[in-house]
mmCIF file of C-alpha atoms in Angstrom:
data_model
loop_
_atom_site.group_PDB
_atom_site.id
_atom_site.type_symbol
_atom_site.label_atom_id
_atom_site.label_comp_id
_atom_site.label_asym_id
_atom_site.label_seq_id
_atom_site.Cartn_x
_atom_site.Cartn_y
_atom_site.Cartn_z
ATOM 1 C CA VAL A 13 -11.475 5.097 3.926
ATOM 2 C CA CYS A 14 -10.267 5.257 7.527
ATOM 3 C CA GLY A 15 -13.385 3.474 8.690
ATOM 4 C CA CYS A 16 -13.103 0.706 6.129
ATOM 5 C CA LEU A 17 -12.054 -2.469 7.966
ATOM 6 C CA VAL A 18 -11.397 -5.939 6.716
ATOM 7 C CA ALA A 19 -12.201 -8.220 9.640
ATOM 8 C CA LEU A 20 -10.750 -11.629 10.183
ATOM 9 C CA ASN A 21 -13.756 -13.916 9.758
ATOM 10 C CA CYS A 22 -11.988 -17.259 9.809
ATOM 11 C CA MET A 23 -9.071 -18.813 11.626
ATOM 12 C CA LEU A 24 -5.778 -17.479 10.346
ATOM 13 C CA LEU A 25 -3.303 -19.902 8.901
ATOM 14 C CA HIS A 26 0.140 -19.915 10.473
ATOM 15 C CA ALA A 27 3.403 -21.361 9.363
ATOM 16 C CA GLU A 28 4.662 -23.705 12.050
ATOM 17 C CA THR A 29 8.083 -24.680 13.246
ATOM 18 C CA THR A 30 9.155 -27.033 16.004
ATOM 19 C CA GLU A 31 11.452 -26.308 18.902
ATOM 20 C CA THR A 32 12.922 -28.720 21.436
ATOM 21 C CA ILE A 33 12.762 -27.382 24.956
ATOM 22 C CA LEU A 34 13.995 -28.556 28.332
ATOM 23 C CA ASP A 35 10.769 -29.572 30.046
ATOM 24 C CA GLN A 36 11.663 -31.149 33.418
ATOM 25 C CA GLU A 37 14.932 -31.260 35.366
ATOM 26 C CA ASN A 38 16.410 -32.406 38.648
ATOM 27 C CA ILE A 39 20.127 -32.149 39.378
ATOM 28 C CA GLY A 40 21.647 -34.725 41.698
ATOM 29 C CA SER A 41 25.066 -34.934 43.288
ATOM 30 C CA LYS A 42 27.930 -37.387 43.521
ATOM 31 C CA GLU A 43 27.384 -37.595 47.259
ATOM 32 C CA VAL A 44 23.988 -39.283 46.830
ATOM 33 C CA LEU A 45 24.172 -42.304 44.518
ATOM 34 C CA PHE A 46 22.132 -45.350 43.589
ATOM 35 C CA ASN A 47 24.492 -48.123 42.536
ATOM 36 C CA ASN A 48 22.706 -51.460 42.926
ATOM 37 C CA TRP A 49 21.774 -52.194 39.336
ATOM 38 C CA LYS A 50 19.945 -55.419 40.242
ATOM 39 C CA LEU A 51 16.969 -53.323 41.294
ATOM 40 C CA TYR A 52 14.342 -51.581 39.238
ATOM 41 C CA ARG A 53 14.286 -47.905 40.049
ATOM 42 C CA ALA A 54 12.094 -45.136 38.688
ATOM 43 C CA GLN A 55 11.798 -41.373 38.800
ATOM 44 C CA THR A 56 8.309 -40.125 38.065
ATOM 45 C CA PHE A 57 7.857 -36.696 36.511
ATOM 46 C CA THR A 58 5.033 -34.405 35.469
ATOM 47 C CA VAL A 59 5.053 -33.214 31.864
ATOM 48 C CA GLY A 60 5.026 -29.443 31.551
ATOM 49 C CA GLU A 61 4.521 -28.865 27.828
ATOM 50 C CA THR A 62 2.329 -30.627 25.278
ATOM 51 C CA GLY A 63 4.277 -32.075 22.353
ATOM 52 C CA LEU A 64 6.638 -34.897 21.428
ATOM 53 C CA LEU A 65 8.745 -36.356 24.226
ATOM 54 C CA SER A 66 11.937 -36.411 22.202
ATOM 55 C CA GLY A 67 14.642 -37.313 24.703
ATOM 56 C CA PHE A 68 15.893 -37.550 28.241
ATOM 57 C CA ASP A 69 19.149 -37.174 30.153
ATOM 58 C CA VAL A 70 20.243 -39.299 33.093
ATOM 59 C CA GLN A 71 22.877 -38.100 35.564
ATOM 60 C CA LEU A 72 25.453 -40.860 35.903
ATOM 61 C CA THR A 73 28.963 -41.518 37.193
ATOM 62 C CA GLY A 74 31.291 -44.476 36.697
ATOM 63 C CA VAL A 75 31.361 -46.899 33.780
ATOM 64 C CA GLY A 76 28.643 -49.021 32.234
ATOM 65 C CA THR A 77 25.667 -49.516 29.947
ATOM 66 C CA VAL A 78 22.155 -49.265 31.341
ATOM 67 C CA GLN A 79 18.716 -49.523 29.765
ATOM 68 C CA PHE A 80 16.218 -46.795 30.564
ATOM 69 C CA GLN A 81 12.557 -46.731 29.578
ATOM 70 C CA ILE A 82 9.574 -44.402 29.806
ATOM 71 C CA TRP A 83 6.551 -46.000 31.483
ATOM 72 C CA ASN A 84 3.049 -44.896 32.298
ATOM 73 C CA THR A 85 1.931 -44.379 35.872
ATOM 74 C CA ILE A 86 -1.286 -45.073 37.764
ATOM 75 C CA ASP A 87 -2.105 -42.605 40.525
ATOM 76 C CA GLY A 88 1.490 -41.367 40.371
ATOM 77 C CA ILE A 89 3.032 -44.849 40.756
ATOM 78 C CA PRO A 90 4.826 -46.584 37.858
ATOM 79 C CA VAL A 91 2.753 -49.385 36.318
ATOM 80 C CA SER A 92 3.421 -52.875 37.626
ATOM 81 C CA ILE A 93 6.665 -54.573 36.650
ATOM 82 C CA PRO A 94 7.611 -55.642 33.985
ATOM 83 C CA GLY A 95 5.606 -52.765 32.541
ATOM 84 C CA THR A 96 4.962 -51.812 28.929
ATOM 85 C CA PRO A 97 7.570 -49.299 27.743
ATOM 86 C CA LEU A 98 6.390 -46.283 25.806
ATOM 87 C CA ALA A 99 9.972 -45.538 24.712
ATOM 88 C CA GLY A 100 13.472 -46.466 25.748
ATOM 89 C CA ALA A 101 17.191 -46.407 25.085
ATOM 90 C CA ASN A 102 20.473 -47.867 26.257
ATOM 91 C CA ILE A 103 22.930 -45.356 27.676
ATOM 92 C CA THR A 104 26.643 -46.130 27.708
ATOM 93 C CA PHE A 105 28.699 -43.952 30.016
ATOM 94 C CA SER A 106 32.226 -43.558 31.308
ATOM 95 C CA THR A 107 33.127 -40.678 33.596
ATOM 96 C CA ASP A 108 34.872 -39.974 36.868
ATOM 97 C CA ALA A 109 32.642 -36.965 37.396
ATOM 98 C CA ILE A 110 28.857 -36.975 37.562
ATOM 99 C CA GLU A 111 27.402 -36.019 34.190
ATOM 100 C CA PHE A 112 24.181 -35.998 32.210
ATOM 101 C CA PHE A 113 24.084 -38.567 29.396
ATOM 102 C CA HIS A 114 21.486 -38.126 26.652
ATOM 103 C CA ALA A 115 19.061 -40.564 25.031
ATOM 104 C CA ASP A 116 17.174 -39.632 21.858
ATOM 105 C CA ILE A 117 13.706 -41.233 21.799
ATOM 106 C CA SER A 118 12.131 -39.048 19.106
ATOM 107 C CA ALA A 119 11.730 -42.062 16.796
ATOM 108 C CA TYR A 120 9.054 -43.442 19.134
ATOM 109 C CA GLY A 121 6.736 -40.536 18.357
ATOM 110 C CA LEU A 122 5.627 -40.361 21.992
ATOM 111 C CA HIS A 123 3.079 -37.538 22.259
ATOM 112 C CA VAL A 124 2.615 -36.132 25.746
ATOM 113 C CA ASN A 125 0.237 -33.624 27.252
ATOM 114 C CA SER A 126 0.854 -31.064 29.940
ATOM 115 C CA GLY A 127 0.058 -32.684 33.290
ATOM 116 C CA ASP A 128 0.808 -36.276 32.227
ATOM 117 C CA VAL A 129 2.695 -38.193 34.919
ATOM 118 C CA LEU A 130 5.259 -40.622 33.499
ATOM 119 C CA ALA A 131 8.165 -42.592 34.902
ATOM 120 C CA LEU A 132 11.794 -42.816 33.793
ATOM 121 C CA VAL A 133 12.671 -46.405 34.697
ATOM 122 C CA GLN A 134 16.069 -48.110 34.952
ATOM 123 C CA ILE A 135 15.824 -51.747 33.875
ATOM 124 C CA PRO A 136 17.994 -54.402 35.606
ATOM 125 C CA PRO A 137 20.410 -55.971 35.310
ATOM 126 C CA GLY A 138 22.912 -53.262 34.492
ATOM 127 C CA GLU A 139 26.389 -54.417 33.553
ATOM 128 C CA ASN A 140 28.459 -51.649 35.049
ATOM 129 C CA SER A 141 30.268 -50.176 37.992
ATOM 130 C CA GLY A 142 28.438 -46.891 37.839
ATOM 131 C CA SER A 143 25.824 -44.987 39.805
ATOM 132 C CA TRP A 144 22.769 -42.797 39.209
ATOM 133 C CA GLY A 145 23.130 -39.432 40.925
ATOM 134 C CA ALA A 146 20.370 -38.221 43.217
ATOM 135 C CA SER A 147 19.373 -35.270 45.386
ATOM 136 C CA ARG A 148 18.149 -35.348 48.960
ATOM 137 C CA PHE A 149 15.023 -33.971 50.591
ATOM 138 C CA ASN A 150 12.529 -34.323 47.722
ATOM 139 C CA GLN A 151 14.120 -31.564 45.664
ATOM 140 C CA TYR A 152 11.943 -32.283 42.615
ATOM 141 C CA PHE A 153 8.367 -31.563 43.687
ATOM 142 C CA ASP A 154 6.572 -32.916 40.594
ATOM 143 C CA GLY A 155 7.672 -36.536 40.926
ATOM 144 C CA THR A 156 8.861 -39.306 43.218
ATOM 145 C CA VAL A 157 11.510 -42.034 43.303
ATOM 146 C CA PHE A 158 10.405 -45.669 43.451
ATOM 147 C CA THR A 159 12.568 -48.805 43.727
ATOM 148 C CA THR A 160 12.164 -52.522 44.192
ATOM 149 C CA LEU A 161 13.738 -54.515 47.010
ATOM 150 C CA LEU A 162 16.132 -57.447 46.614
ATOM 151 C CA THR A 163 14.086 -59.455 49.114
ATOM 152 C CA ASP A 164 10.750 -58.796 47.377
ATOM 153 C CA PHE A 165 10.303 -61.421 44.675
ATOM 154 C CA SER A 166 6.963 -59.888 43.676
ATOM 155 C CA ARG A 167 8.902 -56.793 42.615
ATOM 156 C CA SER A 168 6.495 -54.280 44.086
ATOM 157 C CA TRP A 169 7.340 -50.606 43.935
ATOM 158 C CA VAL A 170 8.538 -48.958 47.154
ATOM 159 C CA GLU A 171 8.429 -45.173 47.425
ATOM 160 C CA GLN A 172 11.656 -43.387 48.396
ATOM 161 C CA GLU A 173 10.316 -40.171 49.871
ATOM 162 C CA THR A 174 13.598 -38.394 50.611
ATOM 163 C CA LEU A 175 15.320 -38.694 47.225
ATOM 164 C CA ASP A 176 14.977 -37.561 43.634
ATOM 165 C CA LEU A 177 17.154 -38.859 40.802
ATOM 166 C CA GLY A 178 19.139 -36.665 38.440
ATOM 167 C CA PHE A 179 17.334 -36.400 35.102
ATOM 168 C CA ARG A 180 16.114 -34.088 32.364
ATOM 169 C CA THR A 181 13.321 -34.493 29.831
ATOM 170 C CA TYR A 182 12.909 -32.740 26.511
ATOM 171 C CA VAL A 183 9.709 -31.992 24.622
ATOM 172 C CA GLU A 184 9.457 -30.928 20.989
ATOM 173 C CA VAL A 185 6.743 -28.287 20.788
ATOM 174 C CA VAL A 186 5.048 -26.637 17.830
ATOM 175 C CA VAL A 187 5.775 -22.931 17.578
ATOM 176 C CA PRO A 188 3.501 -20.890 15.314
ATOM 177 C CA THR A 189 5.470 -18.437 13.201
ATOM 178 C CA PRO A 190 3.565 -15.202 12.588
ATOM 179 C CA LEU A 191 3.482 -14.170 8.937
ATOM 180 C CA ALA A 192 2.880 -10.464 9.612
ATOM 181 C CA ASP A 193 5.558 -9.049 7.325
ATOM 182 C CA GLY A 194 3.684 -6.685 4.965
ATOM 183 C CA ASP A 195 4.217 -8.938 1.945
ATOM 184 C CA ILE A 196 0.560 -9.061 0.923
ATOM 185 C CA ASN A 197 1.153 -10.624 -2.497
ATOM 186 C CA MET A 198 3.644 -13.082 -0.984
ATOM 187 C CA ASP A 199 6.310 -12.608 -3.631
ATOM 188 C CA GLY A 200 9.127 -12.423 -1.100
ATOM 189 C CA VAL A 201 9.540 -8.636 -1.011
ATOM 190 C CA VAL A 202 7.600 -5.690 0.392
ATOM 191 C CA ASN A 203 7.296 -3.007 -2.285
ATOM 192 C CA VAL A 204 4.903 -0.727 -4.126
ATOM 193 C CA ALA A 205 2.855 -3.709 -5.317
ATOM 194 C CA ASP A 206 1.877 -4.486 -1.725
ATOM 195 C CA VAL A 207 1.058 -0.812 -1.125
ATOM 196 C CA LEU A 208 -1.243 -0.762 -4.176
ATOM 197 C CA ILE A 209 -3.077 -3.899 -3.002
ATOM 198 C CA GLY A 210 -3.537 -2.316 0.409
ATOM 199 C CA GLN A 211 -5.000 0.815 -1.187
ATOM 200 C CA GLN A 212 -7.421 -1.291 -3.228
ATOM 201 C CA VAL A 213 -8.566 -3.109 -0.105
ATOM 202 C CA LEU A 214 -9.294 0.127 1.744
ATOM 203 C CA THR A 215 -11.302 1.519 -1.190
ATOM 204 C CA GLY A 216 -13.295 -1.712 -1.474
ATOM 205 C CA ALA A 217 -11.841 -2.638 -4.868
ATOM 206 C CA ALA A 218 -10.172 -5.782 -3.527
ATOM 207 C CA THR A 219 -10.441 -8.189 -0.636
ATOM 208 C CA LEU A 220 -7.797 -10.193 1.154
ATOM 209 C CA THR A 221 -7.690 -13.919 1.668
ATOM 210 C CA SER A 222 -7.073 -15.034 5.241
ATOM 211 C CA THR A 223 -3.423 -15.725 4.432
ATOM 212 C CA GLN A 224 -2.981 -12.334 2.746
ATOM 213 C CA LEU A 225 -4.577 -10.699 5.774
ATOM 214 C CA GLU A 226 -2.091 -12.393 8.040
ATOM 215 C CA HIS A 227 0.755 -10.959 5.954
ATOM 216 C CA GLY A 228 -0.810 -7.520 5.747
ATOM 217 C CA ASP A 229 -2.020 -7.151 9.331
ATOM 218 C CA VAL A 230 1.100 -5.413 10.611
ATOM 219 C CA ALA A 231 -0.262 -2.580 12.746
ATOM 220 C CA PRO A 232 0.121 -1.457 15.376
ATOM 221 C CA LEU A 233 3.847 -1.740 15.877
ATOM 222 C CA VAL A 234 4.960 -2.515 19.424
ATOM 223 C CA GLU A 235 8.648 -1.864 20.021
ATOM 224 C CA GLY A 236 9.131 -1.929 16.261
ATOM 225 C CA MET A 237 7.409 -5.279 15.709
ATOM 226 C CA PRO A 238 3.894 -5.988 14.360
ATOM 227 C CA ASP A 239 1.176 -6.684 16.901
ATOM 228 C CA PRO A 240 -1.643 -7.957 14.627
ATOM 229 C CA ASN A 241 -5.210 -7.130 15.627
ATOM 230 C CA GLY A 242 -7.118 -9.240 13.090
ATOM 231 C CA MET A 243 -8.085 -6.492 10.654
ATOM 232 C CA PHE A 244 -6.625 -4.434 7.808
ATOM 233 C CA THR A 245 -6.842 -0.652 8.288
ATOM 234 C CA LEU A 246 -5.132 2.519 7.176
ATOM 235 C CA GLY A 247 -2.585 1.918 9.926
ATOM 236 C CA ASP A 248 -1.493 -1.314 8.250
ATOM 237 C CA LEU A 249 -1.196 0.414 4.882
ATOM 238 C CA LEU A 250 0.988 3.169 6.335
ATOM 239 C CA VAL A 251 3.302 0.643 7.997
ATOM 240 C CA ILE A 252 3.627 -1.315 4.746
ATOM 241 C CA GLN A 253 4.360 1.907 2.835
ATOM 242 C CA ARG A 254 7.102 2.861 5.299
ATOM 243 C CA LYS A 255 8.629 -0.607 5.021
ATOM 244 C CA ALA A 256 8.491 -0.454 1.196
ATOM 245 C CA LEU A 257 10.355 2.880 1.345
ATOM 246 C CA GLY A 258 13.028 1.365 3.626
ATOM 247 C CA LEU A 259 12.122 3.594 6.561
ATOM 248 C CA ILE A 260 11.472 0.649 8.896
ATOM 249 C CA ASN A 261 12.306 -3.029 8.931
ATOM 250 C CA PHE A 262 10.969 -6.002 10.832
#
């Protein structure tokens, strides 16, 4: 019986949930401000996590409403103006301090991959008396600030090597939820019925589906939690029995 193993011969199915994480961030200061809203300005950034780019924050001070968009880049430089926005939002702000203001762009369904280089672009004209906070000395190493010049009617991008703008980006990622809970028959409880199924599997009288195996593959326990190894053994049966008796819980 101890040598009887049920191997995982196909990809296990997982329940999935989503989680929104802070992906990229640079914090500026009120001492370094961009406040000429007649210019285009952009902060490029490198995506860290694959998923849905669901939102961004911009660090602002003053009063106003400004349009921000997400653009593609070519060789790390925002695409040529006027660009084709991948997503965007208007941000209205009013503060004497310097604060992050959020824009939700999840409705755009913008999928991003780790390593993608995108640009957060401020679109002129902005009707406001506010400023975009920045940091000195290239504090954010995975992106660059670009602006246009008032005297350049071709609106070419000019790199600003010594600044980074205050921003955050958020990515919604898929998080697989392990089903290793001992509930082999998936009736919502772990009890003698699951123990009996486990015994039948070890004697060869029954086999597990891939989903049942994922529920039943609970051994070994590491710090009291299942560390599945892709097979059903006597160790799994003993863990399920202990859980059914109320001796352990996970």
